[in-house]
Each structure stands twice: as C-alpha cells, then as structure tokens.
PDB file of C-alpha atoms in Angstrom:
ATOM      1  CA  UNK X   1       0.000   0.000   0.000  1.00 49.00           C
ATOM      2  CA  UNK X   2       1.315   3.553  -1.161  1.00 50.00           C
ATOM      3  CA  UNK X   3       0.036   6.836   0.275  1.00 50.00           C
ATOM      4  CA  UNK X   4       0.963   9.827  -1.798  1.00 52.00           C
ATOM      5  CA  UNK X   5       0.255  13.308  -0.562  1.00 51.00           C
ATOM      6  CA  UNK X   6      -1.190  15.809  -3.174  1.00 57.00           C
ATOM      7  CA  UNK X   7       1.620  17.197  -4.658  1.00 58.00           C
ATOM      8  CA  UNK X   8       3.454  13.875  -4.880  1.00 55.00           C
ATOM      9  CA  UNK X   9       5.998  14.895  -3.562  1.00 56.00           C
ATOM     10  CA  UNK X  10       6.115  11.933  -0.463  1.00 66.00           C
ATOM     11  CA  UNK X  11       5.194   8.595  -0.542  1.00 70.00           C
ATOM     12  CA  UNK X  12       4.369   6.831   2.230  1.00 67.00           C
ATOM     13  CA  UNK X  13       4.364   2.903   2.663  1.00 75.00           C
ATOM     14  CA  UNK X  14       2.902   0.425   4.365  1.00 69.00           C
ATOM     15  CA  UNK X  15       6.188  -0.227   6.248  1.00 67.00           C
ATOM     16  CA  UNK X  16       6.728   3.645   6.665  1.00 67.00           C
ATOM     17  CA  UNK X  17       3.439   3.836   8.343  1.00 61.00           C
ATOM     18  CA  UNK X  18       4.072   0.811  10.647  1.00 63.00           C
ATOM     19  CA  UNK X  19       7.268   2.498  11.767  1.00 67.00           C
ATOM     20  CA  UNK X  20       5.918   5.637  12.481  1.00 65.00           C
ATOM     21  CA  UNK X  21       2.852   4.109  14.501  1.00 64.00           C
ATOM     22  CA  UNK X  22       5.424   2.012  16.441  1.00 61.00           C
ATOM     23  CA  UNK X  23       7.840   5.018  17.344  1.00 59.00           C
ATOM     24  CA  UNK X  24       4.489   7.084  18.194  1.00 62.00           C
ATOM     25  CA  UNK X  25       4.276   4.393  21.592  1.00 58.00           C
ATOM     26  CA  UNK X  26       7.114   4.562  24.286  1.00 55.00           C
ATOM     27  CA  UNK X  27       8.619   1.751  24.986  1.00 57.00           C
ATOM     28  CA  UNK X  28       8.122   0.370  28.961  1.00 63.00           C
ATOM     29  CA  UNK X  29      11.419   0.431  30.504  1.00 68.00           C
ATOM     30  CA  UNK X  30      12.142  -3.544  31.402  1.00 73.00           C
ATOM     31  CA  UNK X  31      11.432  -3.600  34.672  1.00 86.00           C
ATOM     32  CA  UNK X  32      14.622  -5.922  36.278  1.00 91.00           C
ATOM     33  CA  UNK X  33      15.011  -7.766  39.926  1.00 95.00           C
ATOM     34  CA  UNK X  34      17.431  -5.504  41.502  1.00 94.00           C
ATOM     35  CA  UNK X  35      20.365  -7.524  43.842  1.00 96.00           C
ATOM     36  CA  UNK X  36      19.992  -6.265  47.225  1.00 96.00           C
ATOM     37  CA  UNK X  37      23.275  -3.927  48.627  1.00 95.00           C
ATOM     38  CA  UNK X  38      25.865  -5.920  49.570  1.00 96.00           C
ATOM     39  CA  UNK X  39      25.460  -9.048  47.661  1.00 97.00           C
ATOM     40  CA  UNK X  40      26.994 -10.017  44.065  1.00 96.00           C
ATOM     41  CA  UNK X  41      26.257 -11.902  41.106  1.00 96.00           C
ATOM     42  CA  UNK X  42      29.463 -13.675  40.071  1.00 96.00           C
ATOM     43  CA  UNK X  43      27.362 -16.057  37.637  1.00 96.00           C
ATOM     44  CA  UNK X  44      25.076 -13.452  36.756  1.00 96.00           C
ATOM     45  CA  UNK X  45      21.913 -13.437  37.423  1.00 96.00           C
ATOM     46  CA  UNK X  46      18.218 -14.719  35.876  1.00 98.00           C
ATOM     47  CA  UNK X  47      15.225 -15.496  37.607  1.00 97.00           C
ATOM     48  CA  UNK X  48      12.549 -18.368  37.935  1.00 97.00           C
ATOM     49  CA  UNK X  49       8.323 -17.119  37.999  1.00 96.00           C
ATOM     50  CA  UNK X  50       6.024 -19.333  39.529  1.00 97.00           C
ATOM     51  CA  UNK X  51       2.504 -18.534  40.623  1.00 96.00           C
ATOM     52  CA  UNK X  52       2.386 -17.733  44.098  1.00 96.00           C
ATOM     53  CA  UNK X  53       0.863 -20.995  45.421  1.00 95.00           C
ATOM     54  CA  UNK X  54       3.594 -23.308  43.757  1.00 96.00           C
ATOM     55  CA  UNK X  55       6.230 -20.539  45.426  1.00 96.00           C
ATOM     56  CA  UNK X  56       4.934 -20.975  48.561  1.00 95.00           C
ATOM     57  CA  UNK X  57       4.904 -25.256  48.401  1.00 97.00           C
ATOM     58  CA  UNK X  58       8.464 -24.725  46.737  1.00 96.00           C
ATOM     59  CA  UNK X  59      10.168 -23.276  50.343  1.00 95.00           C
ATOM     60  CA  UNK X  60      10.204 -26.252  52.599  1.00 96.00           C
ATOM     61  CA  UNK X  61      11.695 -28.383  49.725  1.00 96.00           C
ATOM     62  CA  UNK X  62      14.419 -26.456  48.616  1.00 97.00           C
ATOM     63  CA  UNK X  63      17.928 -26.868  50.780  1.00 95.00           C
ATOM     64  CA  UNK X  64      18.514 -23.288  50.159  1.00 96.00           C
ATOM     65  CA  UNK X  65      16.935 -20.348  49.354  1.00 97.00           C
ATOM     66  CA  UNK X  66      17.809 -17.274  47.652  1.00 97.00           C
ATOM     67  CA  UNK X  67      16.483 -14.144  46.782  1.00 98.00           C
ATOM     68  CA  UNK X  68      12.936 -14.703  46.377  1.00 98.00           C
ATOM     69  CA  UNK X  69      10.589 -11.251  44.992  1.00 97.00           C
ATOM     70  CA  UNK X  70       6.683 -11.361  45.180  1.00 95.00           C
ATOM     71  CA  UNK X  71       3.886  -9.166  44.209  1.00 92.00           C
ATOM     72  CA  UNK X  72      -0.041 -10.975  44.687  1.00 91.00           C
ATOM     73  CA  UNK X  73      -0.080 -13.298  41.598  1.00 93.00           C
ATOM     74  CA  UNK X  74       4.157 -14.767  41.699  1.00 95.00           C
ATOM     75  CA  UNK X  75       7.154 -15.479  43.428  1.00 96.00           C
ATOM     76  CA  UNK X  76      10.461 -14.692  41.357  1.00 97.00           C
ATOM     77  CA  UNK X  77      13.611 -16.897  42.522  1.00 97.00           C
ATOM     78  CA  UNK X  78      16.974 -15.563  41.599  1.00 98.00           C
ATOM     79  CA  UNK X  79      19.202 -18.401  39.900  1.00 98.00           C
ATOM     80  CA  UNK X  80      22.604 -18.319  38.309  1.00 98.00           C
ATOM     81  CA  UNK X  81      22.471 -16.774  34.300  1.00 97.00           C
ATOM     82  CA  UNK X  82      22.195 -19.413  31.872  1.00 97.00           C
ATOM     83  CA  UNK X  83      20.316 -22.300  34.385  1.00 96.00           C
ATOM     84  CA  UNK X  84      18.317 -22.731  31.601  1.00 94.00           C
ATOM     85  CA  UNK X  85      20.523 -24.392  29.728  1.00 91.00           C
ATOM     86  CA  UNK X  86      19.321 -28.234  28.716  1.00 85.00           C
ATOM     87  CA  UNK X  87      16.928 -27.357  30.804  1.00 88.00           C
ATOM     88  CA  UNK X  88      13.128 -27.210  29.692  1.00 90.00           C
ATOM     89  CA  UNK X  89      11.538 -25.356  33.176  1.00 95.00           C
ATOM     90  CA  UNK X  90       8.362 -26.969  33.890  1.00 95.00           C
ATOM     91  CA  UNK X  91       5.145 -25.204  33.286  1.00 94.00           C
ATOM     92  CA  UNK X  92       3.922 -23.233  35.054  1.00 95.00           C
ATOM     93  CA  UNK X  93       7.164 -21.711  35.579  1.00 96.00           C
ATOM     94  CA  UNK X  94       8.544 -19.005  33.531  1.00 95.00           C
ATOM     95  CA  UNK X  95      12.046 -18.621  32.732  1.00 96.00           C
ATOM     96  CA  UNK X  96      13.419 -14.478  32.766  1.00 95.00           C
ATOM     97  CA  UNK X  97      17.111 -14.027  31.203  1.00 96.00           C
ATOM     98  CA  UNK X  98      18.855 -11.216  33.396  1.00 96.00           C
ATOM     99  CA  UNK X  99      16.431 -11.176  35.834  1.00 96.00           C
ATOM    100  CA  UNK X 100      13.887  -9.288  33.896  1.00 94.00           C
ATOM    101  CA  UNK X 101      10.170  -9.139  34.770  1.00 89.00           C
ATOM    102  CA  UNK X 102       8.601  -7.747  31.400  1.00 77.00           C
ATOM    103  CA  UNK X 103       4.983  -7.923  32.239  1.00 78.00           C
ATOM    104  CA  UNK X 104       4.974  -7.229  35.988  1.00 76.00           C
ATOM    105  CA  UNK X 105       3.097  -4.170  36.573  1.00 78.00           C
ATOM    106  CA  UNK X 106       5.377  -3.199  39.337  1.00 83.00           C
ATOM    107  CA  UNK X 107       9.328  -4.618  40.487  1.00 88.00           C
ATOM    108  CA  UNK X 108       7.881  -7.311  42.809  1.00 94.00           C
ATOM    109  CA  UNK X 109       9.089  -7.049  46.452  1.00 96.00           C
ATOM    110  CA  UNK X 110      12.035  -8.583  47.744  1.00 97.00           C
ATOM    111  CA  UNK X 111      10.443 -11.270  50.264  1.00 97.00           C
ATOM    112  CA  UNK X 112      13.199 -13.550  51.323  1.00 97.00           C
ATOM    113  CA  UNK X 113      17.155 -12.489  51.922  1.00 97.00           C
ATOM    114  CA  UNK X 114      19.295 -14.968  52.382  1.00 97.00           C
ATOM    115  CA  UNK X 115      22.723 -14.842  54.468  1.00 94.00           C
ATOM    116  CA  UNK X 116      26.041 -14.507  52.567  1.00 94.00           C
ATOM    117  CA  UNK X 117      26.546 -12.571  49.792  1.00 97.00           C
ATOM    118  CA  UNK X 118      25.158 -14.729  47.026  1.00 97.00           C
ATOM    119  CA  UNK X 119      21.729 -14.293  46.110  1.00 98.00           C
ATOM    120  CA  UNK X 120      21.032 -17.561  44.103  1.00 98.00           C
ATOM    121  CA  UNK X 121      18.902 -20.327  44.913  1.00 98.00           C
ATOM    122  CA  UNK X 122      20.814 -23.346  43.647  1.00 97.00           C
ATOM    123  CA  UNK X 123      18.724 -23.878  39.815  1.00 97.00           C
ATOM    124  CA  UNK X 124      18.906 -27.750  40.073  1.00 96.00           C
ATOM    125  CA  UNK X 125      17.039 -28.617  43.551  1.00 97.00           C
ATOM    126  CA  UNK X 126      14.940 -25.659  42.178  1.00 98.00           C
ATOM    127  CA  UNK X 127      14.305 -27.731  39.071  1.00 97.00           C
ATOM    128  CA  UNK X 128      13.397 -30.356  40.588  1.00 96.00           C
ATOM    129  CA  UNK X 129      11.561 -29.558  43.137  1.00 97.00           C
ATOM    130  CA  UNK X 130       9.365 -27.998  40.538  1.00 97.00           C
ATOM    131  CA  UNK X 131       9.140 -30.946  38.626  1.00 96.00           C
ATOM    132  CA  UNK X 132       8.154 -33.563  41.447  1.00 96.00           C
ATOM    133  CA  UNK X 133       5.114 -30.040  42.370  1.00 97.00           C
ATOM    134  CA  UNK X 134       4.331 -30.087  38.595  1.00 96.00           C
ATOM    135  CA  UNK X 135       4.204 -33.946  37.855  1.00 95.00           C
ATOM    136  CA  UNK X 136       6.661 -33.517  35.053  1.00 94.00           C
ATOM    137  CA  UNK X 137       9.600 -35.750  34.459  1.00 92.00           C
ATOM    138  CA  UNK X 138      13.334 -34.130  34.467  1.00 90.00           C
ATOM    139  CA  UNK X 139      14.348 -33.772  30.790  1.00 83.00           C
ATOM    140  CA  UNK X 140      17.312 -36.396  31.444  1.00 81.00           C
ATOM    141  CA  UNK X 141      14.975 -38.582  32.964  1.00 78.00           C
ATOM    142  CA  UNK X 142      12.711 -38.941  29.643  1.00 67.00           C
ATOM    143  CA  UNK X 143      13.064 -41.751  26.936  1.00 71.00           C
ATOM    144  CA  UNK X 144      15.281 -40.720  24.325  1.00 66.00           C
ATOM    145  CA  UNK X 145      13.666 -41.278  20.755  1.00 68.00           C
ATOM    146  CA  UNK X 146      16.230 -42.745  17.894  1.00 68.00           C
ATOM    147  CA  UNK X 147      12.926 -41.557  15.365  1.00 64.00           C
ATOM    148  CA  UNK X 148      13.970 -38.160  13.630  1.00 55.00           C
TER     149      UNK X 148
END
C-alpha cells in the first residue's frame, strides 16, 4: 500500500506507516530484579516465575533459598544466568534471562534475603523440586527417541 500526498511529492508505505505508529508508543522500561546492597552476582543473574501458590509449596523443599521477589499473583527466585541451559523449566514456571520481569506491573518485592553474599537459589534442587510439584519428568529422565 502507497500513500501519496497531493503534490506527490512523499510517498508513504505500508512499512513507513508501521514504523511511524510504532515510534508514536514509548517503549516500557524492562522492569529488572534488583540484587539487594551488599550481595553479588558472580554467575550473573536470571530469575525463575512461579505462581504464588507453587512458590509458597516450593520453600520447605528447597535446601537453600535465595532471593525470592513477590507481588499478589508470583514469586520470582533468583538463579545463576544461563540455568536454563538443557533445561526445559516446567510449566507453570517461567524462565526471565537477566532477571527481567517484562509484564509485571510493578518490580515485585524482595520477600526472602538470604545470608552470605550470594543471592542464588541453587537452579537444580529448584528444578526439581518444581518438577516432582508439577508432575513432570526431568528432561534427562525422559526416553530418548532414535525416530527423527
């Protein structure tokens, strides 16, 4: 689709139009889980969502606990960056590279501090404790398929 003002002297396309309709809308600043003072991120640092419930039945089964953030609907669990690699997280559970929380209204309060200076909750008992709340099988734990 062309749009050509009167004089033709400008066209406009489709694409043109898109663009301009895009850059018309501000773009929401990503909200991120902020590492309380005095505690750093050697690994980096990504977070785990679950819905509140499954956060709450997650506690007593983990060994350790990390950061944890929560507003009314989720709980956000800070993990080391890149826990989920070969990893397929279990659904419900979302997984956030860098610890960012796109579609929360609001940076979710921090809820739990641990001790120390690390603010990870180890990503495999995390894992599976999700798993064995979920009903889902561990990815290493599933038949392997020589079918392509």
């Amino acid at each position: 689709m062309v749009v050509r003002s009167g004089s033709g002297a400008q066209v406009l396309t489709l694409d043109t139009l898109v663009r301009l309709g895009r850059g018309l809308r501000a773009p929401a600043a990503p909200r991120k889980l902020a590492v309380p003072e005095g505690m750093t991120v050697p690994l980096g640092c990504d977070a785990v969502r679950v819905p509140a419930l499954l956060g709450q039945q997650l506690v007593p089964r983990l060994p350790r606990v990390g950061c944890v953030y929560a507003d009314d609907t989720h709980w956000w669990w800070l993990v080391p960056a890149d826990s989920d690699y070969a990893l397929e997280w279990p659904a419900p559970a979302q997984y956030a590279t860098g610890a960012v929380v796109p579609d929360a209204p609001v940076v979710p309060d921090l809820v739990h501090r641990p001790e120390g200076a690390l603010p990870y909750t180890p990503p495999i008992p995390l894992y599976l404790a999700l798993c064995r709340l979920t009903g889902t099988t561990p990815n290493w734990s599933r038949p392997v398929s020589s079918a392509g």
